XYZ file of C-alpha atoms in Angstrom:
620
model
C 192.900 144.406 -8.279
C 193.367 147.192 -11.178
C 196.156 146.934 -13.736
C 198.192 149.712 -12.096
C 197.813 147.484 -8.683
C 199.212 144.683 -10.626
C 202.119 146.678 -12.076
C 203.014 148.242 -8.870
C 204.634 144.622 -8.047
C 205.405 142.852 -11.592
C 206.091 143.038 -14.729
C 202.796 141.606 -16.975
C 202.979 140.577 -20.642
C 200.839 142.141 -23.259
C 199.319 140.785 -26.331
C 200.654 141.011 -29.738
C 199.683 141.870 -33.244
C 196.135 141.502 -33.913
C 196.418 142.728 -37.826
C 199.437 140.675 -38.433
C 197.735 137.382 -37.720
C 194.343 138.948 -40.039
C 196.549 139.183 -42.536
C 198.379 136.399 -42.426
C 195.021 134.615 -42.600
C 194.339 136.273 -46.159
C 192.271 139.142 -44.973
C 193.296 142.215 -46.818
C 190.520 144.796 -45.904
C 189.277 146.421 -42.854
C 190.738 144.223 -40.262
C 188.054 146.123 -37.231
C 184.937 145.810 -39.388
C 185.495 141.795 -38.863
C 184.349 142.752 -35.351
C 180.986 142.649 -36.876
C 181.500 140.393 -39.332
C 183.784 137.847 -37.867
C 183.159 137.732 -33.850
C 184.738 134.244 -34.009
C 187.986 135.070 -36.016
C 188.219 137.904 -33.430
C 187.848 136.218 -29.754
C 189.725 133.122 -31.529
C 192.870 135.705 -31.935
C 192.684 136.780 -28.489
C 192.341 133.743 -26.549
C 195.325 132.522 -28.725
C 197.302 135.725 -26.857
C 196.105 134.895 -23.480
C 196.738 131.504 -23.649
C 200.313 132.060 -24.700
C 200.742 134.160 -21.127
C 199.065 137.659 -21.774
C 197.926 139.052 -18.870
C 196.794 142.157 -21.078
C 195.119 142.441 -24.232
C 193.683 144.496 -26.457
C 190.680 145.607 -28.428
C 190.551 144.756 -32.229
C 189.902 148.974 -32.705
C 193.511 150.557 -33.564
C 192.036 152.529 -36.942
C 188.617 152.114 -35.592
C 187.981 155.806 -35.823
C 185.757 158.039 -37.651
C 189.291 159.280 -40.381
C 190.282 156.185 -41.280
C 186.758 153.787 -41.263
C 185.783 156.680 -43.734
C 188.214 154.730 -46.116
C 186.117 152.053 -46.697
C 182.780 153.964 -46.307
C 182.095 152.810 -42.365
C 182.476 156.279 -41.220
C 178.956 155.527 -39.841
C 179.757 152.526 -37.742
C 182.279 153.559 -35.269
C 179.906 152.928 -31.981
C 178.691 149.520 -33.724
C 182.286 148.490 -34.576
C 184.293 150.071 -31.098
C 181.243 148.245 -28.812
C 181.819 145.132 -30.700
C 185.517 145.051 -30.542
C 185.160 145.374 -26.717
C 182.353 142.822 -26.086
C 184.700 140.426 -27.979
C 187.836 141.380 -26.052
C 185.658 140.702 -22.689
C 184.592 137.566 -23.980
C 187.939 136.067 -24.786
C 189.109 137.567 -21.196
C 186.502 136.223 -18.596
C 188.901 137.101 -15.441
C 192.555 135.554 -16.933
C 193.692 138.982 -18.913
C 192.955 142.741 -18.687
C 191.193 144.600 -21.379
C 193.116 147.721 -23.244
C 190.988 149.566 -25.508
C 192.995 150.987 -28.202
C 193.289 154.004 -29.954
C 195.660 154.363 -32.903
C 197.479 157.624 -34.215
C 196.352 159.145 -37.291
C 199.311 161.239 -38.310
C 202.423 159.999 -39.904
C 204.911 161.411 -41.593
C 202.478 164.392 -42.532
C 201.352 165.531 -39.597
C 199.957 168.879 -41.487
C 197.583 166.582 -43.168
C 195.208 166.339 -40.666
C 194.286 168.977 -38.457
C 194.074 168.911 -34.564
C 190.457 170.011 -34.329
C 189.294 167.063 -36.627
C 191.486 164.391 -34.673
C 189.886 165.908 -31.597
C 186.193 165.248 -32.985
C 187.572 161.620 -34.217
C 189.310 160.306 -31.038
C 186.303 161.887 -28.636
C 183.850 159.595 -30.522
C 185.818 156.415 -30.443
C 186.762 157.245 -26.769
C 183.581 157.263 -25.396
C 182.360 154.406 -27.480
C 185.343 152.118 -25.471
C 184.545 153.672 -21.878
C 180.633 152.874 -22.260
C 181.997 149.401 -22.617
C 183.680 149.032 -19.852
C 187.103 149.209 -20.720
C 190.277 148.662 -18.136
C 191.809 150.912 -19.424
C 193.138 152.674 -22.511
C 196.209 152.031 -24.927
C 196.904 154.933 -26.791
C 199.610 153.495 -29.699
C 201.711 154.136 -33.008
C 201.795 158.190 -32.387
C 204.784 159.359 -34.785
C 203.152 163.235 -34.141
C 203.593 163.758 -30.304
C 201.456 167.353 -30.820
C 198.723 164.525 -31.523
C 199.457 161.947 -28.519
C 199.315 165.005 -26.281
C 196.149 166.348 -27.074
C 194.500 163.062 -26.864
C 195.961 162.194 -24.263
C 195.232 165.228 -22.666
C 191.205 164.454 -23.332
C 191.187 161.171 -22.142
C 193.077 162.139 -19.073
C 190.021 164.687 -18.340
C 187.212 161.932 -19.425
C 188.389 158.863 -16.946
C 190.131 157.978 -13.933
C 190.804 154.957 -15.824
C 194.250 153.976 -16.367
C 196.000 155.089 -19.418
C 199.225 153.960 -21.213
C 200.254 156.179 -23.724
C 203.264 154.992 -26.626
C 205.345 157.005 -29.314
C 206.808 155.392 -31.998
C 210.094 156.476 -33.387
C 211.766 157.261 -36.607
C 215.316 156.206 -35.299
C 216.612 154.913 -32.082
C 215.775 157.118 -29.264
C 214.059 160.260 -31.526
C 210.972 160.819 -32.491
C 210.218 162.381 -36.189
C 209.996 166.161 -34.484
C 213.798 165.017 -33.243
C 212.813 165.068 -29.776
C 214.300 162.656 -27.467
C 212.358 159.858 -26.785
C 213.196 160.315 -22.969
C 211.725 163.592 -22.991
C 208.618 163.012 -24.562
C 207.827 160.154 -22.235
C 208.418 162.744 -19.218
C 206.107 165.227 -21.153
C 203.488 162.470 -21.533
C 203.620 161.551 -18.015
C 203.187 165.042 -16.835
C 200.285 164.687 -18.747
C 198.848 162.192 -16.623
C 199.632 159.040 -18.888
C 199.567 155.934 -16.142
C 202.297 153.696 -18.447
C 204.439 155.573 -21.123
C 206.205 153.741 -23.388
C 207.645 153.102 -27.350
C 205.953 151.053 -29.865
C 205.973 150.078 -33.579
C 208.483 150.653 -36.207
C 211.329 148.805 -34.620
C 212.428 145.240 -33.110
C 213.927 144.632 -29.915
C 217.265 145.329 -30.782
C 217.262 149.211 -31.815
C 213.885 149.550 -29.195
C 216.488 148.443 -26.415
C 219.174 150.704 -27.440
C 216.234 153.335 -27.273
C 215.258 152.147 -24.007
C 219.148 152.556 -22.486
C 218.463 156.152 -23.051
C 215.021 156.197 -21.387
C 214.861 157.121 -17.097
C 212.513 155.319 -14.927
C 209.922 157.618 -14.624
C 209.121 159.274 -11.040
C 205.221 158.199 -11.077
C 204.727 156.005 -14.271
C 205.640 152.706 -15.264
C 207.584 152.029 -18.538
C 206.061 150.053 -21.158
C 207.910 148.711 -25.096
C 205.510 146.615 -27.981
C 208.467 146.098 -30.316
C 207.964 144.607 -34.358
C 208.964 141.155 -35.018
C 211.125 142.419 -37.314
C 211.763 145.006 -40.208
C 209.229 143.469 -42.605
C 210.050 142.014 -46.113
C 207.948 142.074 -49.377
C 207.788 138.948 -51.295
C 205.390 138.346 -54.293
C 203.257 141.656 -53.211
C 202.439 140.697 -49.720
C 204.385 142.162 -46.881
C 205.836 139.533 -43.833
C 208.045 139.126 -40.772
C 210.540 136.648 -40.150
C 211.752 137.515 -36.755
C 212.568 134.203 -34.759
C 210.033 133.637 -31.492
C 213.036 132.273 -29.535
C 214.899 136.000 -30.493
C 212.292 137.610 -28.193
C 212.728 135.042 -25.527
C 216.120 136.002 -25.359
C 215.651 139.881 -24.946
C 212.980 139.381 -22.379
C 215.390 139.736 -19.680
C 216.901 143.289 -21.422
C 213.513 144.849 -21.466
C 213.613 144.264 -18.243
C 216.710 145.267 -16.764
C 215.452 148.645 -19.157
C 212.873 148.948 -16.309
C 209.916 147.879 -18.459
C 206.911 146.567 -16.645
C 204.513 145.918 -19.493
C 206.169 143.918 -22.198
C 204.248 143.180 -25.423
C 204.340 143.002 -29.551
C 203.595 144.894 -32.205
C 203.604 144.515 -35.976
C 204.912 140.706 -37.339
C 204.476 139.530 -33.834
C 202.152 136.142 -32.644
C 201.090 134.188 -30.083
C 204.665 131.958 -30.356
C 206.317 135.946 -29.509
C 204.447 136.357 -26.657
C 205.076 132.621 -25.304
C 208.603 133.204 -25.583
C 208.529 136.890 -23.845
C 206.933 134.779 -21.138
C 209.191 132.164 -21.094
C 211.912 134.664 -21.005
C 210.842 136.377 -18.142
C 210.850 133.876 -15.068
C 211.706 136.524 -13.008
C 208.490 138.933 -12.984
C 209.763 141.139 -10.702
C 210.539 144.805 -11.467
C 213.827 146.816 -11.752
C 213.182 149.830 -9.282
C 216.308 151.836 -10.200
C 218.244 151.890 -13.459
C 221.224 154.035 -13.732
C 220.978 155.970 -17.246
C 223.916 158.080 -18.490
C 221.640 160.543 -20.557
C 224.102 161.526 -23.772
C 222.544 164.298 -25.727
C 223.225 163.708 -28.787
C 226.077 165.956 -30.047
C 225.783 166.719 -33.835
C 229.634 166.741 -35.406
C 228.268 169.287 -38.120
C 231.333 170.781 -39.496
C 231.374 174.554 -38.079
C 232.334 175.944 -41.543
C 229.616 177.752 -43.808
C 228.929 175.373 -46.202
C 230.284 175.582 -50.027
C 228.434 177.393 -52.799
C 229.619 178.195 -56.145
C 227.097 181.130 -56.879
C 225.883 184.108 -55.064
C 222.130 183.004 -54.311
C 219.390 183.757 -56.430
C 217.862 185.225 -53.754
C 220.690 188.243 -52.847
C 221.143 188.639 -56.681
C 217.364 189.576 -57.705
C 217.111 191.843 -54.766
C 220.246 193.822 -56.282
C 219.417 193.491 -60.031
C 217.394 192.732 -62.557
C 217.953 188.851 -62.914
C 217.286 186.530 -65.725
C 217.073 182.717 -65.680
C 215.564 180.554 -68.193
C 213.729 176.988 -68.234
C 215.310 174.359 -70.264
C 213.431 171.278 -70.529
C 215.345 168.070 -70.219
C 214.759 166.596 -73.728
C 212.015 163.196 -73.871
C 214.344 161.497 -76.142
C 218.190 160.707 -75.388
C 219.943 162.995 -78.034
C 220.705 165.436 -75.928
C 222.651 168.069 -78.979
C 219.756 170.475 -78.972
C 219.419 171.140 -75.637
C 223.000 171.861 -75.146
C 223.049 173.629 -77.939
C 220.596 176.139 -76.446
C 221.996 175.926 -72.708
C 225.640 176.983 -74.539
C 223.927 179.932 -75.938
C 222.226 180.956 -72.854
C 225.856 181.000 -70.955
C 227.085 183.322 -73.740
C 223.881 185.228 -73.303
C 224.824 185.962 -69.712
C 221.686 184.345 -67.898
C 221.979 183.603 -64.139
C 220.611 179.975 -63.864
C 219.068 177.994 -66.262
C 215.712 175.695 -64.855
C 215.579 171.885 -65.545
C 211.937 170.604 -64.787
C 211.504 167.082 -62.709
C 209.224 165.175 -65.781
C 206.729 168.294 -65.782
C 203.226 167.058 -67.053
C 204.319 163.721 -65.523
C 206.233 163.277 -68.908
C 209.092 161.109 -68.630
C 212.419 162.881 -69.265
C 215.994 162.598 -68.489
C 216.541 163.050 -65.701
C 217.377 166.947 -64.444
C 219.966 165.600 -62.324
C 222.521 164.376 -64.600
C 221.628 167.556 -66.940
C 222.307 169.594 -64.217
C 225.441 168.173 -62.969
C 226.652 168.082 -66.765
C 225.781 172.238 -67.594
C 227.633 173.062 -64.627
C 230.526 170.994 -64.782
C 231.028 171.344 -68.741
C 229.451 175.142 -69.501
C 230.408 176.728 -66.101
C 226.325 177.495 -65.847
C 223.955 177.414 -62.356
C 221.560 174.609 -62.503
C 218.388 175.366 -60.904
C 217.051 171.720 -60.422
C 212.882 171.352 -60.128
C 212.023 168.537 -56.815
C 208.554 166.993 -57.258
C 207.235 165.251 -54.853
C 205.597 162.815 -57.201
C 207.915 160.468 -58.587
C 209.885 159.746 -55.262
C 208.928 158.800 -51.525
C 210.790 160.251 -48.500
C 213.992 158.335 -48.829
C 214.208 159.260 -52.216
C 214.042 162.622 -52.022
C 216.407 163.182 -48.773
C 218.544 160.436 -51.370
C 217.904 163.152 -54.187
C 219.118 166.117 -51.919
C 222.386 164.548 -50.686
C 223.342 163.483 -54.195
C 222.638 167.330 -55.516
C 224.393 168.355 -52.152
C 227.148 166.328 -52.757
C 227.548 167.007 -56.581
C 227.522 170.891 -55.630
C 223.905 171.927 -56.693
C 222.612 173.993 -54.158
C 219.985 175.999 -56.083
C 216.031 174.045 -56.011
C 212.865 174.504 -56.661
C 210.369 172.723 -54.530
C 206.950 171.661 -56.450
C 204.109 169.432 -55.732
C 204.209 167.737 -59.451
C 201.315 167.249 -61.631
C 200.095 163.532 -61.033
C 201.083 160.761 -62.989
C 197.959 160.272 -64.514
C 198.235 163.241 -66.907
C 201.373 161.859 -68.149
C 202.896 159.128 -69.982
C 202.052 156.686 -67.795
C 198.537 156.970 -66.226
C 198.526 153.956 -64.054
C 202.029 154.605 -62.741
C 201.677 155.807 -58.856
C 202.084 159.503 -57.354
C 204.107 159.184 -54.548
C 203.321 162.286 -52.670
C 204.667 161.754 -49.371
C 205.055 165.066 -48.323
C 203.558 168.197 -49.757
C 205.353 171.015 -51.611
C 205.359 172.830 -47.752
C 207.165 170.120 -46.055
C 209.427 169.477 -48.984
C 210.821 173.375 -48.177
C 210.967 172.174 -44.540
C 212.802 169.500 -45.034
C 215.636 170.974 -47.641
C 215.910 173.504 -44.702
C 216.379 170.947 -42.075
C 219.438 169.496 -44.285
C 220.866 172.825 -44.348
C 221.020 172.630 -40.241
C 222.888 169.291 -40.707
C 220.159 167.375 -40.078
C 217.971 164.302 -41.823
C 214.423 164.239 -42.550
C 214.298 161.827 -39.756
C 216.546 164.302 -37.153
C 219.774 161.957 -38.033
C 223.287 163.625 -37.660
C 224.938 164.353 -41.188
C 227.839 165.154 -40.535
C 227.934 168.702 -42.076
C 225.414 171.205 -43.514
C 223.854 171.311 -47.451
C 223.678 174.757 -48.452
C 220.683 174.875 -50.806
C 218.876 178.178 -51.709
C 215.620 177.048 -51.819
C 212.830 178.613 -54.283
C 208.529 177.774 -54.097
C 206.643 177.670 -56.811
C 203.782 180.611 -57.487
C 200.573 180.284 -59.145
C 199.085 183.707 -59.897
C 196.509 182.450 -62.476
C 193.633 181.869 -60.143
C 190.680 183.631 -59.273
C 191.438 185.142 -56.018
C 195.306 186.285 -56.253
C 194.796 187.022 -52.417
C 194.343 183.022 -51.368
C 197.100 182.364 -53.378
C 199.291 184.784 -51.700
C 198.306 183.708 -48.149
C 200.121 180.110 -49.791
C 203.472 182.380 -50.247
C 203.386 182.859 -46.690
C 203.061 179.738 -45.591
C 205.884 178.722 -47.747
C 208.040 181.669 -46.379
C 206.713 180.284 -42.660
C 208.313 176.747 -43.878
C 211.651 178.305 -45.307
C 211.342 179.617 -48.847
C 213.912 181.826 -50.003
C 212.535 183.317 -53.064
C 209.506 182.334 -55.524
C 209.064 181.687 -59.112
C 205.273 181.784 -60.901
C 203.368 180.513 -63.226
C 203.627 182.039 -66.873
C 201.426 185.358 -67.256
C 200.027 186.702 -69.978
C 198.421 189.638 -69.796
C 199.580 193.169 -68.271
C 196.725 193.520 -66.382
C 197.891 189.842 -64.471
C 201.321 191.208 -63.410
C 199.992 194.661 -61.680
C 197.500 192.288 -59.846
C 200.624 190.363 -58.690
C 202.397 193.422 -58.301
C 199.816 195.203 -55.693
C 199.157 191.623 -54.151
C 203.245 190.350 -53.391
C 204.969 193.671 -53.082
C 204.838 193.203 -49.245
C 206.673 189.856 -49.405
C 210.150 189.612 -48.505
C 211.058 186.946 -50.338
C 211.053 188.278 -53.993
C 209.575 186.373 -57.031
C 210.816 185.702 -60.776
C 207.386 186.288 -62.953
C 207.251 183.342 -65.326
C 207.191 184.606 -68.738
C 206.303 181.932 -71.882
C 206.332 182.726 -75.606
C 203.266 181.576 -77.657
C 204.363 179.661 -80.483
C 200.595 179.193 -82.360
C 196.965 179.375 -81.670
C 196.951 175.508 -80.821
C 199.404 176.294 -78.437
C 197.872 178.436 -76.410
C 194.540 176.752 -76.696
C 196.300 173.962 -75.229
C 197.732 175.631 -72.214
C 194.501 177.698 -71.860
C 192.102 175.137 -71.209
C 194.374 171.765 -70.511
C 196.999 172.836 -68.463
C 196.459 172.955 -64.529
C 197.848 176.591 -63.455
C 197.752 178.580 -66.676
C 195.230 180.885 -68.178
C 195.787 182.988 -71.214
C 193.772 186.381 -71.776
C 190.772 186.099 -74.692
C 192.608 189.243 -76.067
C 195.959 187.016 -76.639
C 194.659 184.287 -77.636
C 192.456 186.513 -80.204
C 195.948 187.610 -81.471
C 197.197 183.945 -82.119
C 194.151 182.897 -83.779
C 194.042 185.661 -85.892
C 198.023 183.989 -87.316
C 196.212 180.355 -87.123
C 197.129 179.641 -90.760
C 200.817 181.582 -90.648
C 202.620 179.338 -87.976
C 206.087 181.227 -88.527
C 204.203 184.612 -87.944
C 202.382 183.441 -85.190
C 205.351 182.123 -83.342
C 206.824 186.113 -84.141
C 203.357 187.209 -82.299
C 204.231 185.120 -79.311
C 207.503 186.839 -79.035
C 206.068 190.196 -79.333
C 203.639 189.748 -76.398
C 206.119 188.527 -74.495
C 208.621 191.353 -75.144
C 205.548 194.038 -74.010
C 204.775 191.864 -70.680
C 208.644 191.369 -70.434
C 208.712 196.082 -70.508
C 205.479 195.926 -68.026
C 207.056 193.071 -66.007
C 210.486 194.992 -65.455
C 208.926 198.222 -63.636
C 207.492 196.021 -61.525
C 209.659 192.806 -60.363
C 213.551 192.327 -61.112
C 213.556 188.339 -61.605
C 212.450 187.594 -64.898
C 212.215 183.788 -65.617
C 211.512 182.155 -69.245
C 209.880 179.462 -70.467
C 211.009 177.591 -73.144
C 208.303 176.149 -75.484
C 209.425 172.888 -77.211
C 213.332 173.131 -76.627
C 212.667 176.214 -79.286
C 215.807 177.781 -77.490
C 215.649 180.364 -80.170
C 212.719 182.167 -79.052
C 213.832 182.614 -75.363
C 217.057 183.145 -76.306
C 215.806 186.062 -77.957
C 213.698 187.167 -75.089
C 216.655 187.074 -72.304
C 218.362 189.328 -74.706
C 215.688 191.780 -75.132
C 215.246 191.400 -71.312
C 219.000 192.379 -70.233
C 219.117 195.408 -72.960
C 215.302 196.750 -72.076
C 217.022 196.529 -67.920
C 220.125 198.760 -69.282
C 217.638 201.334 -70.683
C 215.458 201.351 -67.761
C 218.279 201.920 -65.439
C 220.866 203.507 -67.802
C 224.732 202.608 -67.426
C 223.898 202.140 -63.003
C 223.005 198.312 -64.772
C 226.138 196.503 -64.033
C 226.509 192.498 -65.159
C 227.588 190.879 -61.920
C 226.843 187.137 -62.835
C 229.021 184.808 -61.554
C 230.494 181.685 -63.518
């Protein structure tokens, strides 16, 4: 009798955590390469399950593929490792449990970071390693990315005849990370030709059943749930669970009044879990109808357009030429300079003034509280700078609502130079998402919605600009970038410094068919070093030989040669203007001054290029 015979008339009990128990045991490496090197540890682990009442386990091969072996340099031992893990499996078996072979997801919360084509050449080769083993079937687990779980699934459904039980894991109750319904994906993965379809991972019994109320019997499957101990806790650097064994023996009966027929663990879980799902289930025999009351989820997203103070940056460049100016948060905490320059920028009449998020990886104050205190105390538009370095994906969505909800809608989304060109070289960079799914997800907030698909109640309203990096050798590559970001949601862009004329016609010929319209960064030289320094040290800027000729020639006349820097930037700043509207300056070293002057030769140079039609239409 095959497992599908067997789950035709009851409900059978799965294994638990393999990893959990490796870990537990003080092995912190690759937990599947102790298929080779531990065969004992291994078969040990599973007989443990099956003598605790699993009728199905599975192979010790969840990251056993070519992407992630290739961490730890075993890229080349996927058959010798997958083979292993089954002969092992078998072993432990004899005739008293099934035999899953198990492939993992690779995609997480960045599913762009991995492409299908190389998860297709990954899962094929661990694939065929299981079947030449002689699988009974195959668990496909832990997919966040259901694009991914359906085109392996779609493989192995071609490859075997073999049955096939196919899981999602969710970000919250009932929704996977795309926000689609957990109910729907597990019809789409039936359709499929998944033989068991089911949730997995991330959470314990408690929000999985909740999930599971939502969840139809489906017409041909059977329903499967592998819920986590626990959410896990981190104590003196290790992670742990410390959900209760006799918890799960107690919400055996719920999983199966859900209509689950295979009932298992996942992360945190043991042997002790799985004897207490058993224990909890004296009744093995299968709910064949379940009444489900399907609520779509109805987002109370207030129907009003959401607040802004200012006209976005994005309307005003297309109608004028537009100024805004970068304004370092200062490294130390006496703050009088800075304001001192942002208060003469208002009176100047600029249109936002910048804060950068630690640029360099330098620590700062923070832009946030800058921000909040320019616009609330000078009447100005804070443009605040997002990195994705410094926080992961609950701090940034935490970020967002806090700029939402202190009434800064205007960002700029960057990837962040990594922390170890800063101040702190062994600190970590975070870099959950990438600056293209940072834009997606500020977007997603504006619909009302979490990074996660959670209801929040009402809309952000944040303009969002990408960052542009026209300093590069092919200007066309780096343009094919700006469309991708416009693809993800980018309003409007803002580059690099330039400096040279030749640079911004380049820019000119290569972005004029862009919607979205860019502010050229402009920055004033203040000194040979200086540009030196941001010529050869500083990712994303090059300076012309002929300008940096010009500073060297004022090496030993540091007041002159800051002068210099100010009249190169005034000619790029004439070139600049026939060419774009959104000018945005740089400010060297909190030397206010020397922008200050340039935003003022900028708005007068715009009157004389357009005579009196130049009207001031900034809003305060």
């Amino acid at each position: 009798m095959n497992l599908l015979d067997k789950l035709k008339n009851e409900i059978l009990i799965a294994d638990g955590a393999m990893g959990t128990l490796l870990y537990s045991y003080g092995t912190d490496c690759c937990f599947e390469e102790l298929n080779l090197s531990e065969p004992e540890q291994i078969q040990s682990i599973h007989r443990a399950y099956i003598d605790a009442g699993a009728d199905v386990i599975q192979t010790n091969t969840y990251a056993a593929n070519y992407l992630k072996l290739q961490r730890y340099g075993l890229e080349d031992s996927v058959k010798e490792i997958n083979s292993a893990a089954v002969r092992h499996a078998k072993a432990a078996a004899q005739t008293n449990a099934f035999v899953l072979g198990t492939l993992g997801g690779n995609r997480g919360v960045k599913p762009d970071s991995i492409t299908i084509e190389e998860i297709k050449r990954s899962f094929r080769e661990q694939l065929y390693c299981l079947l030449l083993e002689g699988v009974d079937g195959l668990l496909l687990e832990t997919f966040y990315d259901l694009d991914e779980l359906e085109t392996v699934l779609t493989i192995a459904r071609k490859e075997t005849k073999l049955p096939i039980i196919a899981q999602v894991s969710m970000q919250e109750p009932g929704v996977l990370q795309n926000r689609t319904p957990a109910n729907d994906a597990l019809k789409r993965l039936e359709e499929l030709g998944a033989d068991v379809v089911g949730l997995n991972c991330r959470l314990g019994p408690h929000h999985m059943l909740l999930a599971l109320e939502q969840i139809e019997l489906p017409k041909r499957a059977y329903l499967s749930a592998y819920p986590n101990a626990s959410l896990p806790a981190y104590t003196d650097g290790k992670f742990h669970y410390e959900g209760d064994a006799d918890y799960f023996r107690k919400s055996a009966q719920s999983f199966r009044n859900q209509g689950v027929r295979l009932l298992g663990g996942c992360c945190g879980t043991t042997p002790e879990h799985i004897r207490a799902f058993a224990a909890g289930l004296k009744d093995r025999t299968p709910v064949v109808e379940k009444v489900v009351k399907l609520e779509r989820k109805q987002i109370s997203i207030e129907e009003h357009a959401p607040k802004r103070d200012y006209e976005p940056l994005q309307d005003i460049v297309k109608k004028r030429p537009s100024v805004i100016v970068e304004l370092d948060p200062p490294r130390k905490l006496n703050t009088d300079k800075f304001f001192e320059g942002a208060r003469a920028f208002k009176e100047a009449g600029i249109d936002a003034l910048t804060l950068a998020d630690n640029s360099l990886a330098t620590v700062r104050i923070s832009n946030e509280s800058l921000g909040y205190l320019v616009k609330q105390e000078l009447g100005m538009r804070p443009l605040i700078h997002i990195a994705c370095r410094d926080r992961n994906i609950i701090g940034l969505q935490s970020h967002l609502m806090g700029l939402h909800t202190l009434g800064m809608n205007d960002v700029l989304a960057i990837t962040g130079d990594p922390a170890r060109v800063g101040d702190f070289p062994g600190a970590s960079s975070v870099y959950d998402v990438s600056s293209f799914e940072l834009i997606q997800m500020i977007k997603q907030l504006n619909e009302g919605l979490s990074f996660s698909g959670k209801d929040l109640g009402e809309k952000t309203a944040f303009s969002v600009a990408a960052a542009f990096n026209p300093n590069v050798r092919s200007v066309e590559k780096a343009v094919k970038r700006l469309e991708k970001k416009i693809s993800y949601g980018a309003d409007y862009f803002i580059s690099q410094p330039v400096f040279s004329e030749e640079k911004l016609l380049e820019v000119y010929e290569a972005t004029k068919h862009l919607a979205a319209p860019i502010y050229i960064g402009l920055m004033p030289l203040t000194s040979s070093k200086n540009a030196e320094f941001l010529h050869n040290e500083v990712p994303g800027i090059k300076i012309a030989d002929s300008i940096r000729e010009r500073m060297f020639a004022l090496n030993d006349n540091p007041l002159q040669a800051a002068r210099e820097g100010v009249e190169i930037t005034k000619q790029l700043i004439d070139t600049a203007l026939d060419l774009f509207n959104g000018i945005y300056l740089i400010t060297p070293f909190l030397r206010y001054e020397l922008t200050l002057e340039l935003a003022l030769y900028t708005k007068e140079r715009a009157r004389e290029q357009r005579g009196n039609s130049y009207v001031e239409t900034t809003i305060y």
